[in-house]
XYZ file of C-alpha atoms in Angstrom:
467
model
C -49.059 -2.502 7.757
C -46.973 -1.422 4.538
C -47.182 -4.256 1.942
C -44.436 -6.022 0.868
C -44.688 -4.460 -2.552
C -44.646 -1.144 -1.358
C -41.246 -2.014 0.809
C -39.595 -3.415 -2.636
C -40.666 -0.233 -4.404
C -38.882 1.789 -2.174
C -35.893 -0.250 -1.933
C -35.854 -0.141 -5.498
C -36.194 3.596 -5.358
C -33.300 3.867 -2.821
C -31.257 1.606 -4.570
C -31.432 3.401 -8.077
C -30.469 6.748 -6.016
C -27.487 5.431 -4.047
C -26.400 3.921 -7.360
C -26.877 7.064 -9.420
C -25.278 9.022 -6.417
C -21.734 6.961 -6.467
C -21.990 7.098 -10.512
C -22.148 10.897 -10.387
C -19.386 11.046 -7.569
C -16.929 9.028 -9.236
C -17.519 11.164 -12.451
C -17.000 14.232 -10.563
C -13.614 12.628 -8.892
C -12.207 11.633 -12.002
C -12.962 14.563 -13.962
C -11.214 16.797 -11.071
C -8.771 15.058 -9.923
C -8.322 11.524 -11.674
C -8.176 12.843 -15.682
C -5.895 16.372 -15.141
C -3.003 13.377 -13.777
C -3.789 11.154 -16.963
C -3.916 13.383 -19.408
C 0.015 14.495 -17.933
C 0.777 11.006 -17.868
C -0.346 10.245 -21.327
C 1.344 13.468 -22.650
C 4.147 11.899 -21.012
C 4.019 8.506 -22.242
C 3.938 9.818 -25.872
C 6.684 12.224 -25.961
C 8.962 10.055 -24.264
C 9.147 6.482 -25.238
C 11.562 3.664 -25.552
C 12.728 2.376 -28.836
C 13.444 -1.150 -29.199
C 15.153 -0.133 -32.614
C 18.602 0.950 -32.150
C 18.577 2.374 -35.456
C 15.604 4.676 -35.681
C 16.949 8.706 -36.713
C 14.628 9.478 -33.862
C 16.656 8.021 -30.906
C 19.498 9.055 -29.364
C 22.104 6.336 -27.409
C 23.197 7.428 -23.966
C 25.853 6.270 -21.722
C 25.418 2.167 -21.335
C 26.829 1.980 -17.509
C 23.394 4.488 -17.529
C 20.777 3.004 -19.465
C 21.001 0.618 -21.621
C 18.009 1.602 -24.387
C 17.843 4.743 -26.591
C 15.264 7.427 -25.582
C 13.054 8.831 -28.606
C 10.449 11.429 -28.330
C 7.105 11.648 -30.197
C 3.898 13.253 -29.684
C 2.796 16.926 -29.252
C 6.583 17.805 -27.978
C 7.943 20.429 -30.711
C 10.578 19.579 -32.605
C 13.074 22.128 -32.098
C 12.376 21.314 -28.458
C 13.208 17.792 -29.281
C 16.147 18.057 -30.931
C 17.735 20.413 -28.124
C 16.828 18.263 -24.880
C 18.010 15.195 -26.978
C 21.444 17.124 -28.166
C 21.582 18.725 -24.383
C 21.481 15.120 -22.185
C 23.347 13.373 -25.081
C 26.548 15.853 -24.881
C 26.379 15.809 -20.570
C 25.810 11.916 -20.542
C 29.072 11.341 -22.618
C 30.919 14.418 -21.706
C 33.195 12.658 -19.099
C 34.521 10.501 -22.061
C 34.202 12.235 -25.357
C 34.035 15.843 -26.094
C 33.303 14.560 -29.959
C 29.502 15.991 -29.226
C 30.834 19.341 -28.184
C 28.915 22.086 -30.019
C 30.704 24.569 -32.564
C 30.060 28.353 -31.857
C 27.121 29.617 -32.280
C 26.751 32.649 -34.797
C 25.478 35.503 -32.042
C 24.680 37.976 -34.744
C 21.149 36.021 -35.696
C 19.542 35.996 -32.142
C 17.536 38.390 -31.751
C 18.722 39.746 -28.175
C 21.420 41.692 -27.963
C 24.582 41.309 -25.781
C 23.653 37.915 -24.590
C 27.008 36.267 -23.773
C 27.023 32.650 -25.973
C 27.584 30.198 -22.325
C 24.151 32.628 -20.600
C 22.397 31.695 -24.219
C 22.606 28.222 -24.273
C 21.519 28.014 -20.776
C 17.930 29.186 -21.883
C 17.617 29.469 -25.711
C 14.206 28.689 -25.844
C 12.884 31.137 -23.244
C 15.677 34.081 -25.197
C 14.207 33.261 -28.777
C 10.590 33.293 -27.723
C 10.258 35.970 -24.901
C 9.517 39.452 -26.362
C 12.514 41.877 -26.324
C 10.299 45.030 -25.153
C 6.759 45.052 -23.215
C 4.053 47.059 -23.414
C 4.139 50.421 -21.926
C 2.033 52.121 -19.012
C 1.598 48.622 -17.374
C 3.171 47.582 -13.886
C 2.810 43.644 -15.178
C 4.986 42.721 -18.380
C 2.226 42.193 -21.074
C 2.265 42.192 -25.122
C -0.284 40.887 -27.586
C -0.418 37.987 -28.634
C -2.976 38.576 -31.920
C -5.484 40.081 -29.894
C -4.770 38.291 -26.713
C -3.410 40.328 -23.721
C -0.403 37.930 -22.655
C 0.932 39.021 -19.115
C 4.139 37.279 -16.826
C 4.544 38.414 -13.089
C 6.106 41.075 -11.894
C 7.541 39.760 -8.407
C 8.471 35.981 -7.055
C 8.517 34.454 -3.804
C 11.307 32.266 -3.546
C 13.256 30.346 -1.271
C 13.013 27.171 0.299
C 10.130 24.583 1.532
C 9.365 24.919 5.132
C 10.588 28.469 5.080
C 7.042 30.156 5.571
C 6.874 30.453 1.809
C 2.889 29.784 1.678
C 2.089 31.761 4.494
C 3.742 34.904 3.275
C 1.871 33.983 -0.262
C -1.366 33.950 1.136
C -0.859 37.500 2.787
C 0.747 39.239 0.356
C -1.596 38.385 -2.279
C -4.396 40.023 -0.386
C -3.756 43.007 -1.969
C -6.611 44.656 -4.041
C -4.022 45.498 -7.032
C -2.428 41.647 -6.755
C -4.487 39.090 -9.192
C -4.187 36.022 -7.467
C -2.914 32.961 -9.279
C -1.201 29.584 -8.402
C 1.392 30.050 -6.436
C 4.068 27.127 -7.918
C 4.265 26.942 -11.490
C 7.852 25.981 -10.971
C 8.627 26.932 -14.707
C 11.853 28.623 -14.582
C 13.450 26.231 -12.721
C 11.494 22.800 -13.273
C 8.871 22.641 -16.302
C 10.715 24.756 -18.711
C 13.697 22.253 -18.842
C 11.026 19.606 -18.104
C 12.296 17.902 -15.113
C 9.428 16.613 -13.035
C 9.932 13.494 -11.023
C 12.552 12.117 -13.560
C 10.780 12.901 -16.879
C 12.179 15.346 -19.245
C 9.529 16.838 -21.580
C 10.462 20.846 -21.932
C 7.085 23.045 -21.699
C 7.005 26.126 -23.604
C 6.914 29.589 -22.594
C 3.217 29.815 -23.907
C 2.858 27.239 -21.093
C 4.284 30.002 -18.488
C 2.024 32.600 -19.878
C -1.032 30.675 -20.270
C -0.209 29.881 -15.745
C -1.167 34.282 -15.702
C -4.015 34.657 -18.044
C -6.471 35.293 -15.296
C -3.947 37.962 -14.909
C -4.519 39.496 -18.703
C -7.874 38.918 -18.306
C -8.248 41.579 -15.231
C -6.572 43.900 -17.111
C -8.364 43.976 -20.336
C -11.736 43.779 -19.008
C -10.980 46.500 -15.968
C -13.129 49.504 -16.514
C -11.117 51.711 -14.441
C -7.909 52.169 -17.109
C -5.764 53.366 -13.874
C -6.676 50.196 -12.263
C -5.512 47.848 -15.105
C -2.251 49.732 -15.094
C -1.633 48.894 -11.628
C -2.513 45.164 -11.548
C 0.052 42.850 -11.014
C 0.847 39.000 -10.232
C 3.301 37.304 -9.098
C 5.474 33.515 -9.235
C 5.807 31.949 -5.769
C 7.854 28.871 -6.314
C 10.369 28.460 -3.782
C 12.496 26.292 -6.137
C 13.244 28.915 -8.626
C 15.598 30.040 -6.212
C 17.518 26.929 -5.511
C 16.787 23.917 -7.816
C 19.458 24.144 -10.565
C 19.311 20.407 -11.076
C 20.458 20.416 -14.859
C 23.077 23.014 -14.580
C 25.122 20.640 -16.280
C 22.875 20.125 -19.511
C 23.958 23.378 -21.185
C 26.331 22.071 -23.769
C 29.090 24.559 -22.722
C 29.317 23.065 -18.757
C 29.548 19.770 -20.201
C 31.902 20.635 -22.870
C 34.031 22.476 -20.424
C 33.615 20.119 -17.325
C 32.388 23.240 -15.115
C 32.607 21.910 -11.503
C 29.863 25.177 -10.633
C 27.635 27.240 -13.334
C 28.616 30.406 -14.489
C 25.232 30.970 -15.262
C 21.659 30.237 -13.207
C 18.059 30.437 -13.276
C 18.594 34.286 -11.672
C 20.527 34.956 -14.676
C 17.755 33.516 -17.192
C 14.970 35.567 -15.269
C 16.856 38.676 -14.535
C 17.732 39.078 -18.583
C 14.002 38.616 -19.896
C 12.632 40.214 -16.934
C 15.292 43.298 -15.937
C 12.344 44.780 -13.590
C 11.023 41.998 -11.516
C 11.440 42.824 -7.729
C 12.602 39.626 -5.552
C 10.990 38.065 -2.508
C 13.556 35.380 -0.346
C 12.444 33.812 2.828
C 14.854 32.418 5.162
C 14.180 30.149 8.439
C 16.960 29.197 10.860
C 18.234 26.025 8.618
C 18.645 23.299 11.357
C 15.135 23.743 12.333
C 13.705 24.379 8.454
C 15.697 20.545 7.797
C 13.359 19.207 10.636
C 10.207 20.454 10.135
C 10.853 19.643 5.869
C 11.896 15.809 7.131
C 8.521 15.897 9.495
C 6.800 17.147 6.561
C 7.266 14.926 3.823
C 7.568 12.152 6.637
C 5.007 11.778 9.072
C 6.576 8.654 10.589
C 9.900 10.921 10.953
C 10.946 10.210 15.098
C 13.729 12.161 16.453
C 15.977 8.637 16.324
C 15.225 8.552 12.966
C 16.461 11.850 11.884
C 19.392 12.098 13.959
C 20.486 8.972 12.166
C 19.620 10.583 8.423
C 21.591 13.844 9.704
C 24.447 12.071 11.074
C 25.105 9.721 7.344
C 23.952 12.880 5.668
C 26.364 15.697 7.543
C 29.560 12.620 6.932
C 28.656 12.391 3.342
C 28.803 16.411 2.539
C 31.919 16.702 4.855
C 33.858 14.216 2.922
C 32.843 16.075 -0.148
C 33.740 19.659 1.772
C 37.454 18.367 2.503
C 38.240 18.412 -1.142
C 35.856 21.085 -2.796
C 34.049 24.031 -1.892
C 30.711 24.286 -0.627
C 29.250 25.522 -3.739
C 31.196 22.975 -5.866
C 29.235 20.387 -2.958
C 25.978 21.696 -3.391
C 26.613 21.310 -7.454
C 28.146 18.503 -7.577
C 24.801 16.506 -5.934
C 22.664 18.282 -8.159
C 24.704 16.540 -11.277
C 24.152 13.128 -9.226
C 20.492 13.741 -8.780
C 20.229 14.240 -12.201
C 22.294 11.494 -13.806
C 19.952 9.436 -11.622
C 16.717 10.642 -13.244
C 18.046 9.981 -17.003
C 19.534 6.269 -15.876
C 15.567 5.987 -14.745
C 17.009 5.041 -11.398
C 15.814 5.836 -8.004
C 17.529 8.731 -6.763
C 19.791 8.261 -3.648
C 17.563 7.602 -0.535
C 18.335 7.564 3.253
C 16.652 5.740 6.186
C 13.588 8.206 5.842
C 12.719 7.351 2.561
C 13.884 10.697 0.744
C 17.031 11.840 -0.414
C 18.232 13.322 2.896
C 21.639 14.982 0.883
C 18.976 17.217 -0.931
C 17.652 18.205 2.109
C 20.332 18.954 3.577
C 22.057 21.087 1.196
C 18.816 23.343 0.508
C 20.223 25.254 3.869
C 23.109 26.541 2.108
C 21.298 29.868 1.803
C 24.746 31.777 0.988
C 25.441 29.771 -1.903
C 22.319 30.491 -3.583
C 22.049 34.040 -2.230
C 25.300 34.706 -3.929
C 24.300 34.130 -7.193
C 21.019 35.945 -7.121
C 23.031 38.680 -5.831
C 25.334 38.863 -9.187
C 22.440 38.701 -11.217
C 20.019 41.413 -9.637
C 20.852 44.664 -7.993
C 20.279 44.893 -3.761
C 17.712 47.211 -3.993
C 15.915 44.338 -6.228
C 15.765 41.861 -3.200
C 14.148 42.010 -0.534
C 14.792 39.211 2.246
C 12.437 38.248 5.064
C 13.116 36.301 8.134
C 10.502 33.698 8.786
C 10.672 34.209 12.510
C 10.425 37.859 12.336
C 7.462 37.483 10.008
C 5.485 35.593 12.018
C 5.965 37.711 15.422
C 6.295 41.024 12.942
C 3.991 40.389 9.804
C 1.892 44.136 11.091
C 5.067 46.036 10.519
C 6.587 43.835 7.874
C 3.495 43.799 5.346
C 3.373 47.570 4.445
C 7.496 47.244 3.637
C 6.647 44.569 1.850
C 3.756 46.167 -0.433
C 6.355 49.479 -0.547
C 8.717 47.248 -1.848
C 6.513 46.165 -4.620
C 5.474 49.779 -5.649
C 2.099 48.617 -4.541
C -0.237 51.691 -2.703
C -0.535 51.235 1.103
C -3.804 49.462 2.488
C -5.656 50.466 5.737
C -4.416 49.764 9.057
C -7.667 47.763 9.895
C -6.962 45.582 6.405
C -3.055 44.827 7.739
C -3.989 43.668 11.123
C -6.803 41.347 9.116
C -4.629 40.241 6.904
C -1.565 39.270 9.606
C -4.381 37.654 11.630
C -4.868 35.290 9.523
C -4.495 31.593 10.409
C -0.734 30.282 9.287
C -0.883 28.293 6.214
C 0.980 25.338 5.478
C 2.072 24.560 8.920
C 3.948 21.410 9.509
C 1.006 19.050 11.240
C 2.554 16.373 13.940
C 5.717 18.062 15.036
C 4.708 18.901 18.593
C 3.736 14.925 19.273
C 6.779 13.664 18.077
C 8.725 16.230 20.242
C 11.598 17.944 19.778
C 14.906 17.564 17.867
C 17.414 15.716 19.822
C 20.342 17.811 21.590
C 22.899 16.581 19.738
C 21.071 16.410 16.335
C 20.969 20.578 16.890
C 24.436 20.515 17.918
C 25.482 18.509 14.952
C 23.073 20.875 12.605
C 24.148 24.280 14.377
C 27.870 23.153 13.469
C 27.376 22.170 10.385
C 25.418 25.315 9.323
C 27.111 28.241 10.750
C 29.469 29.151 8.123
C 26.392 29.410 5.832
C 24.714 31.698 8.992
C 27.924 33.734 8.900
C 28.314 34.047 5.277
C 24.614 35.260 4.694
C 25.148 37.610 7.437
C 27.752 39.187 5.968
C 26.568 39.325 2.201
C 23.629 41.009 3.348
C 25.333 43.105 6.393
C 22.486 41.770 8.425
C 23.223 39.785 11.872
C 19.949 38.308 12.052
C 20.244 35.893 10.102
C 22.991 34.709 12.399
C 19.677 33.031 14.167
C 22.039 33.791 17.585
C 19.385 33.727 19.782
């Protein structure tokens, strides 16, 4: 028989392991996932506090029927940055009763890029007085040195909007030997460079951009094969740089003016700094991209459910439509999204727990299309339909890689490649069933001027979605 002493050694053994096992676990956790989130949050928490002094030369009083404290910011956030997010919010939050925070001109001769109209420079000043004016040559990928660092930016995006197949087409398209594959959302242009993320305003530099593609720079200095550095490329696949134009109304010359739409976007930013980047949009058929997005972020979402959220949703946009245009619509809830973020409130939500407005007005494709359209040639563009992709992806691939000035692959390596399992599919749809009839009636109505429109702008009837 074993002895009792010999049983409490082991245990004792076990015990230590199991213990030393969780301890090494929970280290592992927190150092991947746990302290990445805390060190943002902290970051956060330091460059943008409340001051309970009124007084302080650091703060900055906005709107009282918004919030009713100053907001100062301290910490590692420069303080040119500072001074232009705090001058930026200040003059939108009390343009609607003062223009006494209205900017003067600003003397064009001492920036440093030429024939930058004043409105397009306030939009982005930052990104114009800090990205280089020429890039080095015999490179595909827009590099320069920074000291003796290679510093490279991508030379395509993937944009468009969530649920449209974005990820999928990512995940293909980046198969290519000559593509460096990086993350696919840094959401800069259009999200971390003004700072917005999840109602916090904290601007991150473009060193933050570049530092997102220095796997990219990497590849290319340390490639042996000096043809094969020249070819390597990257890209930017966040969907949102093509739609999310959230604080439109923080450059001081739409507040100043009160602009119902921009005159300038994030296209406009990205086609000026980068005149050679080629454009990737994906479209789906937007009634059912709005269902599978709700289903999505919602797992509860029934059909009941969202008929209801489309229903409030479609009544609150049509009131807006019978007195403004579309794209004064679209921008008007962007300006209400945002004035909701700096009052620290919760942003409007609808029976699903989202803001169902946002949602809905993502599908207005032609809006969106139109201004990416002013700011980059057609033959800089190139515009996929999700359903063709995914019945078509054998044939559509090799366009896709001609597009990019990329070399062709093998046969054999396309139909791997297409084979591929989908990525990012919407999980649960199927169980909860379908739309119901009259929520697809209601959508189909709602969206076909913004079918027809695309159709025409890009002389292209399928993206009618007829059949």
């Amino acid at each position: 028989m074993v002895s009792i002493s010999c049983l409490k050694k082991n245990f004792k053994i076990g015990l230590v392991l199991g213990i030393t096992s969780i301890v090494v676990s929970l280290l592992y956790f927190r150092k991947v996932y746990v302290s990445p989130v805390m060190n943002r949050r902290i970051w956060r928490k330091n460059d943008l506090e409340i001051d309970k002094d009124p007084t302080s030369s650091n703060s900055y009083q906005i709107d009282s029927d918004l919030v009713s404290r100053p907001v100062v910011f301290r910490g590692t956030m420069p303080n040119e940055l500072q001074n232009r997010t705090r001058l930026l919010h200040r003059t939108y939050l009390n343009s609607t009763t003062s223009q006494e925070h209205c900017p003067e001109r600003i003397e064009m001769d001492d920036i440093v890029r030429d024939n930058i109209p004043e409105e397009l420079y306030r939009v982005a000043s930052e990104v114009f007085d800090h990205m280089p004016t020429k890039f080095l040559d015999g490179f595909r990928s827009p590099c320069w040195k920074v000291k003796s660092k290679l510093t490279c930016l991508p030379s395509f995006m993937l944009t468009g909007v969530g649920k449209c197949g974005t990820t999928d087409v990512w995940d293909k398209i980046v198969a290519h030997p000559d593509i460096v594959v990086t993350g696919k959302e840094p959401r800069w242009w259009s999200r971390f460079r003004v700072g917005r993320d999840r109602g916090l305003y904290n601007p991150f530099p473009l060193s933050w951009y570049a530092n997102q593609y220095n796997k990219l720079g990497k590849a290319i200095s340390e490639a042996r094969d000096s043809n094969k550095a020249k070819k390597l490329i990257a890209g930017d696949g966040s969907p949102s740089n093509y739609w999310d134009n959230v604080v439109w109304k923080t450059t001081l010359t739409a507040a100043c003016q009160n602009l119902t739409t921009p005159r300038y976007v994030v296209a406009d930013v990205i086609r000026t700094v980068l005149p050679k980047i080629k454009i990737l949009a994906v479209f789906r058929n937007p009634t059912s991209r709005l269902y599978s997005d709700y289903n999505f972020d919602n797992r509860s979402c029934t059909p009941e459910f969202f008929h209801d959220s489309v229903t409030e949703s479609t009544r609150t946009f049509d009131s807006c439509l019978a007195t403004s245009t579309r794209k004064e619509c679209v921008f008007k809830f962007f300006s209400e999204i945002y004035e909701a973020d700096m009052a620290r409130k919760p942003r409007p939500k609808g029976k699903l727990g989202m803001n169902p407005i946002m949602r809905l007005f993502k599908g207005s494709y032609s809006v969106f299309v139109t201004d990416w359209l002013r700011a980059f040639p057609r033959d800089q563009v190139f515009f996929i339909k999700m359903e063709d992709w995914h019945s078509e992806c054998k044939t559509m691939l090799p366009n896709i890689y001609q597009f990019l000035d990329l070399e062709p692959i093998p046969k054999q390596k396309t139909d791997e490649i297409c084979n591929k399992k989908q990525k990012n599919k919407t999980p649960g749809t199927k169980a909860k069933g379908s739309m119901l009839p009259e929520t697809k009636q209601l959508l189909d109505k709602f969206y076909e001027p913004i079918r027809k429109d695309l159709a025409q702008i890009l002389d292209d009837d399928r993206f009618l979605w007829n059949n």
